[in-house]
Amino acid sequence: MNAAQIPVIDISPLITSKGEISYQNVVRKIASACLEYGFFYVSDHNIKATLQKGLFDCLWQFFCLPQNQKDEIRKKEGSFRGYFGMEEEVSTETKISDWKEGIYYFQDINLPKNRPESVFNGTNPLPKKEYLPNFENVIMEYFQKTITLGSTIMSAVAVGLGVGKDFFEEKFTSEPFVQLAMFHYPPYKNAIHNDDFKWGVQEHTDYGVLTVLMQDDVGGLQVQLKNCEWIEVPPIPNTFVINIGDALESWTSGAYRAAPHRVLASSSRDRMSVAMFYAPSFDCVVTPIPLENTVIPVEAANENLKMKSTFVYGEYVLSKYRAILDHN
């Protein structure tokens, strides 16, 4: 495994008034990380460690419930909200099941029923308070704080591109499409053999503009570098991992990388992670920004984009969700 390290960026100047020089210094570090890795850690992000621990505690309590109680919030047919069980989610690339169970929550969405994206409508199913009395409050507080963090980072990304701080907020056309994904990866008992392992999540890229990931101390996350080598993205206490998604890669003509990544299941420990996916609104038309209108060198563009140059985000993300969860 390559010894390269993903950068850790103190983003406190984005949150507090530490002056323009400090702000621009952080902006440059984020831009450099987006160009080189498509991944970086953020520290000093203003989300308390007690809230992070409280969320993991709630999730552990949920995933330890009897299966019939977890199934009470199972996603309904035609919906993506709620619980899904072990190996029910499949890789869109390999069609092989991932070694995990999880919960998908979204912000409240109320689209007209004649729109295909109306499958995201509804509210999030919650476990009974008699099982988990604090579950809703802890999760929704965390969800809102990571949405704010995502918006803050996207403003810095826009400044780093030289297109104006509010560029992406305007391009979202309305509210961003945001999702909280909470995953449990049980230990894979056969993984004690070097030639017998299990991917908790197989190689993939994320769909939106960026992901805010909280991982526990187990490890297993790996990212692919430009030279196709894989490196570990180990847990660092009180940091979040930020990675670029397909929409931002397309907006920047491939200059900012939506880096492939994956998770290797542990042979001995349960792993949990929480990802907040921050994405454009369904009606947003993602069209590459001419790099000559940015501060990114034109030669940083990548012609090998996996998506067509212009696409409607709602159509794209719906096709992806159907592929991973509606495969039966």
Short mmCIF file of C-alpha atoms in Angstrom, two decimals:
data_model
loop_
_atom_site.label_atom_id
_atom_site.label_comp_id
_atom_site.label_asym_id
_atom_site.label_seq_id
_atom_site.Cartn_x
_atom_site.Cartn_y
_atom_site.Cartn_z
CA MET A 1 0.00 0.00 0.00
CA ASN A 2 1.41 3.41 -1.01
CA ALA A 3 2.76 5.61 1.82
CA ALA A 4 1.28 8.85 0.47
CA GLN A 5 -0.86 10.75 2.95
CA ILE A 6 -4.12 12.63 2.44
CA PRO A 7 -3.74 16.23 3.69
CA VAL A 8 -5.31 17.40 6.95
CA ILE A 9 -6.66 20.97 6.69
CA ASP A 10 -7.56 23.20 9.63
CA ILE A 11 -10.69 24.97 8.35
CA SER A 12 -11.31 27.21 11.36
CA PRO A 13 -10.59 30.35 9.23
CA LEU A 14 -13.64 29.41 7.11
CA ILE A 15 -15.83 29.43 10.21
CA THR A 16 -14.41 32.20 12.38
CA SER A 17 -13.18 35.70 11.53
CA LYS A 18 -9.43 35.12 11.37
CA GLY A 19 -8.79 37.47 8.48
CA GLU A 20 -8.65 37.28 4.71
CA ILE A 21 -5.09 35.95 4.57
CA SER A 22 -5.96 32.93 6.74
CA TYR A 23 -9.13 32.31 4.73
CA GLN A 24 -7.28 32.36 1.41
CA ASN A 25 -4.61 30.04 2.79
CA VAL A 26 -7.26 27.42 3.58
CA VAL A 27 -8.86 27.95 0.16
CA ARG A 28 -5.52 27.21 -1.54
CA LYS A 29 -5.01 24.04 0.51
CA ILE A 30 -8.49 22.76 -0.38
CA ALA A 31 -7.94 23.53 -4.08
CA SER A 32 -4.61 21.69 -4.05
CA ALA A 33 -6.16 18.64 -2.35
CA CYS A 34 -9.05 18.57 -4.86
CA LEU A 35 -6.65 18.67 -7.78
CA GLU A 36 -4.25 16.04 -6.46
CA TYR A 37 -6.37 13.61 -4.44
CA GLY A 38 -10.07 14.45 -4.50
CA PHE A 39 -9.84 13.62 -0.79
CA PHE A 40 -8.81 15.57 2.31
CA TYR A 41 -9.42 15.66 6.05
CA VAL A 42 -10.82 18.72 7.82
CA SER A 43 -10.12 19.57 11.45
CA ASP A 44 -11.37 22.43 13.65
CA HIS A 45 -14.75 22.16 11.95
CA ASN A 46 -16.94 23.29 14.87
CA ILE A 47 -18.86 20.01 15.23
CA LYS A 48 -18.38 18.82 18.79
CA ALA A 49 -16.81 15.45 19.55
CA THR A 50 -19.64 14.79 22.01
CA LEU A 51 -22.17 15.00 19.17
CA GLN A 52 -20.10 12.66 17.03
CA LYS A 53 -19.84 10.13 19.85
CA GLY A 54 -23.54 10.51 20.63
CA LEU A 55 -24.42 9.64 17.04
CA PHE A 56 -22.20 6.56 17.00
CA ASP A 57 -23.70 5.47 20.33
CA CYS A 58 -27.24 5.79 18.92
CA LEU A 59 -26.33 3.88 15.79
CA TRP A 60 -24.63 1.07 17.70
CA GLN A 61 -27.75 0.70 19.84
CA PHE A 62 -29.87 0.52 16.69
CA PHE A 63 -27.70 -2.01 14.86
CA CYS A 64 -27.67 -4.21 17.98
CA LEU A 65 -31.47 -4.39 18.02
CA PRO A 66 -33.17 -7.68 17.10
CA GLN A 67 -33.71 -7.94 13.37
CA ASN A 68 -37.49 -7.61 13.65
CA GLN A 69 -37.11 -4.27 15.44
CA LYS A 70 -34.66 -2.96 12.84
CA ASP A 71 -37.09 -4.08 10.15
CA GLU A 72 -39.76 -1.76 11.61
CA ILE A 73 -38.04 1.13 9.79
CA ARG A 74 -37.14 -0.87 6.69
CA LYS A 75 -37.41 1.11 3.46
CA LYS A 76 -40.74 0.59 1.77
CA GLU A 77 -41.11 -0.58 -1.81
CA GLY A 78 -40.55 2.35 -4.14
CA SER A 79 -38.73 4.39 -1.47
CA PHE A 80 -35.09 4.86 -0.55
CA ARG A 81 -35.69 6.06 3.02
CA GLY A 82 -35.05 3.82 5.97
CA TYR A 83 -33.17 0.65 6.88
CA PHE A 84 -31.69 -1.91 4.49
CA GLY A 85 -30.26 -5.24 5.57
CA MET A 86 -26.99 -7.08 5.08
CA GLU A 87 -25.86 -7.50 1.48
CA GLU A 88 -29.02 -5.87 0.07
CA GLU A 89 -27.03 -3.06 -1.55
CA VAL A 90 -25.01 -3.95 -4.62
CA SER A 91 -22.13 -2.37 -6.49
CA THR A 92 -23.21 -0.72 -9.74
CA GLU A 93 -19.88 -1.76 -11.28
CA THR A 94 -19.52 -5.41 -10.19
CA LYS A 95 -23.14 -6.29 -9.28
CA ILE A 96 -21.74 -7.93 -6.12
CA SER A 97 -23.37 -7.24 -2.75
CA ASP A 98 -21.65 -5.02 -0.19
CA TRP A 99 -20.91 -6.44 3.28
CA LYS A 100 -22.94 -3.90 5.24
CA GLU A 101 -26.35 -2.85 6.53
CA GLY A 102 -27.48 0.73 6.93
CA ILE A 103 -30.02 3.52 7.11
CA TYR A 104 -30.68 6.22 4.52
CA TYR A 105 -32.25 9.49 5.61
CA PHE A 106 -32.99 12.55 3.49
CA GLN A 107 -34.31 16.02 4.11
CA ASP A 108 -38.08 16.31 3.73
CA ILE A 109 -38.93 16.36 0.02
CA ASN A 110 -42.37 17.00 -1.49
CA LEU A 111 -42.21 16.84 -5.28
CA PRO A 112 -45.27 16.42 -7.54
CA LYS A 113 -46.08 12.73 -7.88
CA ASN A 114 -45.70 12.83 -11.66
CA ARG A 115 -41.98 13.51 -11.31
CA PRO A 116 -39.72 10.43 -11.29
CA GLU A 117 -37.71 11.90 -8.41
CA SER A 118 -40.86 11.86 -6.23
CA VAL A 119 -39.65 8.46 -4.99
CA PHE A 120 -37.50 10.55 -2.64
CA ASN A 121 -40.63 12.18 -1.15
CA GLY A 122 -41.69 11.55 2.42
CA THR A 123 -40.31 11.62 5.92
CA ASN A 124 -37.68 9.46 7.55
CA PRO A 125 -38.92 6.37 9.45
CA LEU A 126 -37.70 6.37 13.05
CA PRO A 127 -37.19 3.57 15.56
CA LYS A 128 -39.60 3.55 18.48
CA LYS A 129 -38.64 5.86 21.34
CA GLU A 130 -38.97 2.94 23.75
CA TYR A 131 -35.92 1.45 21.99
CA LEU A 132 -33.94 4.62 21.27
CA PRO A 133 -35.38 7.74 22.95
CA ASN A 134 -32.68 10.17 21.72
CA PHE A 135 -32.22 8.79 18.22
CA GLU A 136 -34.12 11.44 16.25
CA ASN A 137 -32.73 14.47 18.09
CA VAL A 138 -29.10 13.37 17.86
CA ILE A 139 -29.28 12.37 14.20
CA MET A 140 -31.10 15.48 13.03
CA GLU A 141 -28.73 17.80 14.93
CA TYR A 142 -25.77 16.06 13.34
CA PHE A 143 -27.42 16.11 9.90
CA GLN A 144 -28.03 19.87 10.02
CA LYS A 145 -24.52 20.65 11.24
CA THR A 146 -22.90 18.62 8.47
CA ILE A 147 -25.12 20.32 5.88
CA THR A 148 -23.82 23.67 7.15
CA LEU A 149 -20.28 22.33 7.00
CA GLY A 150 -20.80 21.14 3.42
CA SER A 151 -22.07 24.57 2.39
CA THR A 152 -19.08 26.25 4.04
CA ILE A 153 -16.62 24.00 2.23
CA MET A 154 -18.37 24.48 -1.11
CA SER A 155 -18.06 28.26 -0.74
CA ALA A 156 -14.31 27.80 -0.24
CA VAL A 157 -14.18 25.49 -3.28
CA ALA A 158 -15.86 28.18 -5.38
CA VAL A 159 -13.38 30.82 -4.19
CA GLY A 160 -10.54 28.44 -5.00
CA LEU A 161 -11.86 28.09 -8.54
CA GLY A 162 -12.05 31.86 -8.90
CA VAL A 163 -15.74 31.83 -9.80
CA GLY A 164 -17.15 33.67 -6.79
CA LYS A 165 -18.10 32.47 -3.33
CA ASP A 166 -21.80 31.95 -4.14
CA PHE A 167 -21.35 30.22 -7.49
CA PHE A 168 -22.40 26.74 -6.40
CA GLU A 169 -25.16 27.93 -4.11
CA GLU A 170 -26.70 29.67 -7.12
CA LYS A 171 -26.22 26.59 -9.31
CA PHE A 172 -28.14 24.42 -6.87
CA THR A 173 -31.18 26.50 -8.08
CA SER A 174 -33.03 25.81 -4.81
CA GLU A 175 -32.23 23.67 -1.80
CA PRO A 176 -29.39 21.16 -2.25
CA PHE A 177 -30.26 17.47 -2.29
CA VAL A 178 -28.72 16.06 0.89
CA GLN A 179 -28.63 12.57 2.33
CA LEU A 180 -27.37 11.03 5.57
CA ALA A 181 -26.12 7.48 5.12
CA MET A 182 -25.36 5.47 8.27
CA PHE A 183 -23.51 2.20 7.78
CA HIS A 184 -22.59 -0.83 9.89
CA TYR A 185 -19.96 -3.27 8.63
CA PRO A 186 -19.93 -6.45 10.76
CA PRO A 187 -16.64 -8.31 10.99
CA TYR A 188 -16.11 -10.75 8.16
CA LYS A 189 -14.92 -13.86 9.91
CA ASN A 190 -13.14 -15.35 6.90
CA ALA A 191 -11.03 -12.20 6.48
CA ILE A 192 -8.33 -13.64 8.76
CA HIS A 193 -6.88 -15.28 5.65
CA ASN A 194 -4.86 -12.95 3.46
CA ASP A 195 -6.39 -14.41 0.31
CA ASP A 196 -9.98 -14.33 1.61
CA PHE A 197 -11.45 -10.89 2.33
CA LYS A 198 -14.70 -9.02 1.92
CA TRP A 199 -15.37 -5.52 0.66
CA GLY A 200 -17.71 -3.61 2.95
CA VAL A 201 -18.14 -1.24 0.02
CA GLN A 202 -16.61 -1.99 -3.33
CA GLU A 203 -14.80 0.49 -5.54
CA HIS A 204 -17.04 3.43 -6.46
CA THR A 205 -17.28 7.20 -6.69
CA ASP A 206 -19.88 9.38 -4.98
CA TYR A 207 -22.56 11.14 -7.00
CA GLY A 208 -22.89 14.72 -5.75
CA VAL A 209 -20.45 17.55 -5.17
CA LEU A 210 -18.89 16.45 -1.90
CA THR A 211 -19.21 13.97 0.94
CA VAL A 212 -18.63 14.66 4.64
CA LEU A 213 -17.59 11.34 6.20
CA MET A 214 -17.27 10.46 9.87
CA GLN A 215 -15.55 7.12 10.45
CA ASP A 216 -14.89 5.29 13.70
CA ASP A 217 -11.45 4.02 14.77
CA VAL A 218 -11.55 0.68 12.93
CA GLY A 219 -10.17 1.79 9.56
CA GLY A 220 -10.57 0.09 6.19
CA LEU A 221 -11.24 3.09 3.94
CA GLN A 222 -8.98 3.21 0.87
CA VAL A 223 -8.70 5.70 -1.99
CA GLN A 224 -7.14 5.34 -5.44
CA LEU A 225 -4.47 7.83 -6.48
CA LYS A 226 -3.97 9.27 -9.95
CA ASN A 227 -1.31 6.64 -10.62
CA CYS A 228 -3.92 3.93 -9.84
CA GLU A 229 -2.25 2.90 -6.57
CA TRP A 230 -4.46 2.47 -3.51
CA ILE A 231 -3.69 4.08 -0.13
CA GLU A 232 -5.29 3.90 3.29
CA VAL A 233 -7.39 6.79 4.61
CA PRO A 234 -6.94 6.00 8.32
CA PRO A 235 -9.16 7.43 11.05
CA ILE A 236 -7.86 10.64 12.64
CA PRO A 237 -9.70 11.67 15.81
CA ASN A 238 -12.10 14.62 15.51
CA THR A 239 -11.66 15.05 11.78
CA PHE A 240 -13.98 14.46 8.86
CA VAL A 241 -12.95 13.00 5.53
CA ILE A 242 -14.11 15.13 2.59
CA ASN A 243 -14.21 13.70 -0.90
CA ILE A 244 -15.26 15.07 -4.26
CA GLY A 245 -18.26 13.63 -6.12
CA ASP A 246 -19.13 13.12 -9.77
CA ALA A 247 -21.02 16.40 -10.17
CA LEU A 248 -18.07 18.53 -9.03
CA GLU A 249 -15.69 16.51 -11.17
CA SER A 250 -17.93 17.23 -14.16
CA TRP A 251 -18.29 20.92 -13.28
CA THR A 252 -14.49 21.24 -13.27
CA SER A 253 -13.98 19.21 -16.48
CA GLY A 254 -12.27 16.50 -14.43
CA ALA A 255 -9.70 18.79 -12.84
CA TYR A 256 -11.13 18.09 -9.37
CA ARG A 257 -11.12 14.33 -8.89
CA ALA A 258 -14.04 12.16 -7.91
CA ALA A 259 -11.57 9.58 -6.66
CA PRO A 260 -12.54 5.90 -6.56
CA HIS A 261 -12.65 4.56 -3.01
CA ARG A 262 -13.66 1.40 -1.14
CA VAL A 263 -13.92 -0.10 2.34
CA LEU A 264 -12.31 -3.35 3.44
CA ALA A 265 -14.23 -5.22 6.13
CA SER A 266 -12.39 -6.03 9.35
CA SER A 267 -11.85 -9.63 10.38
CA SER A 268 -12.45 -8.90 14.06
CA ARG A 269 -14.26 -5.61 14.67
CA ASP A 270 -17.56 -3.97 13.80
CA ARG A 271 -17.06 -0.78 11.78
CA MET A 272 -19.45 2.17 11.55
CA SER A 273 -19.39 5.28 9.42
CA VAL A 274 -21.73 8.16 8.63
CA ALA A 275 -21.68 9.98 5.29
CA MET A 276 -23.50 13.21 4.50
CA PHE A 277 -23.82 13.45 0.73
CA TYR A 278 -24.15 17.06 -0.43
CA ALA A 279 -25.50 17.41 -3.96
CA PRO A 280 -27.25 19.75 -6.40
CA SER A 281 -31.01 20.06 -6.59
CA PHE A 282 -32.81 17.70 -8.96
CA ASP A 283 -33.37 20.41 -11.59
CA CYS A 284 -29.75 21.52 -11.66
CA VAL A 285 -28.11 21.17 -15.07
CA VAL A 286 -24.46 20.31 -14.49
CA THR A 287 -22.38 21.85 -17.26
CA PRO A 288 -18.58 22.08 -17.18
CA ILE A 289 -17.21 25.50 -16.30
CA PRO A 290 -14.76 26.67 -19.00
CA LEU A 291 -11.44 26.37 -17.17
CA GLU A 292 -10.19 29.49 -18.90
CA ASN A 293 -12.77 31.30 -16.74
CA THR A 294 -11.23 29.89 -13.56
CA VAL A 295 -7.82 29.94 -11.90
CA ILE A 296 -7.31 26.23 -12.63
CA PRO A 297 -4.73 25.51 -15.32
CA VAL A 298 -6.50 24.40 -18.49
CA GLU A 299 -4.16 21.42 -18.74
CA ALA A 300 -5.62 20.07 -15.47
CA ALA A 301 -8.78 19.04 -17.33
CA ASN A 302 -9.36 15.32 -17.75
CA GLU A 303 -10.92 14.19 -21.01
CA ASN A 304 -11.74 10.74 -19.59
CA LEU A 305 -14.86 11.78 -17.70
CA LYS A 306 -17.19 8.89 -17.04
CA MET A 307 -20.28 11.05 -17.60
CA LYS A 308 -21.48 13.09 -20.52
CA SER A 309 -20.47 16.71 -20.37
CA THR A 310 -23.92 18.06 -19.48
CA PHE A 311 -26.59 16.26 -17.45
CA VAL A 312 -29.58 16.92 -15.23
CA TYR A 313 -28.64 15.91 -11.72
CA GLY A 314 -32.03 14.47 -10.73
CA GLU A 315 -32.02 12.04 -13.63
CA TYR A 316 -28.46 10.99 -12.87
CA VAL A 317 -28.83 10.40 -9.13
CA LEU A 318 -32.15 8.56 -9.52
CA SER A 319 -30.57 6.12 -11.97
CA LYS A 320 -27.77 5.46 -9.48
CA TYR A 321 -30.06 4.80 -6.52
CA ARG A 322 -32.21 2.45 -8.56
CA ALA A 323 -29.11 0.53 -9.61
CA ILE A 324 -27.82 -0.08 -6.08
CA LEU A 325 -31.11 -0.66 -4.22
CA ASP A 326 -33.73 -1.74 -6.76
CA HIS A 327 -31.70 -4.52 -8.33
CA ASN A 328 -33.97 -7.42 -7.45
#
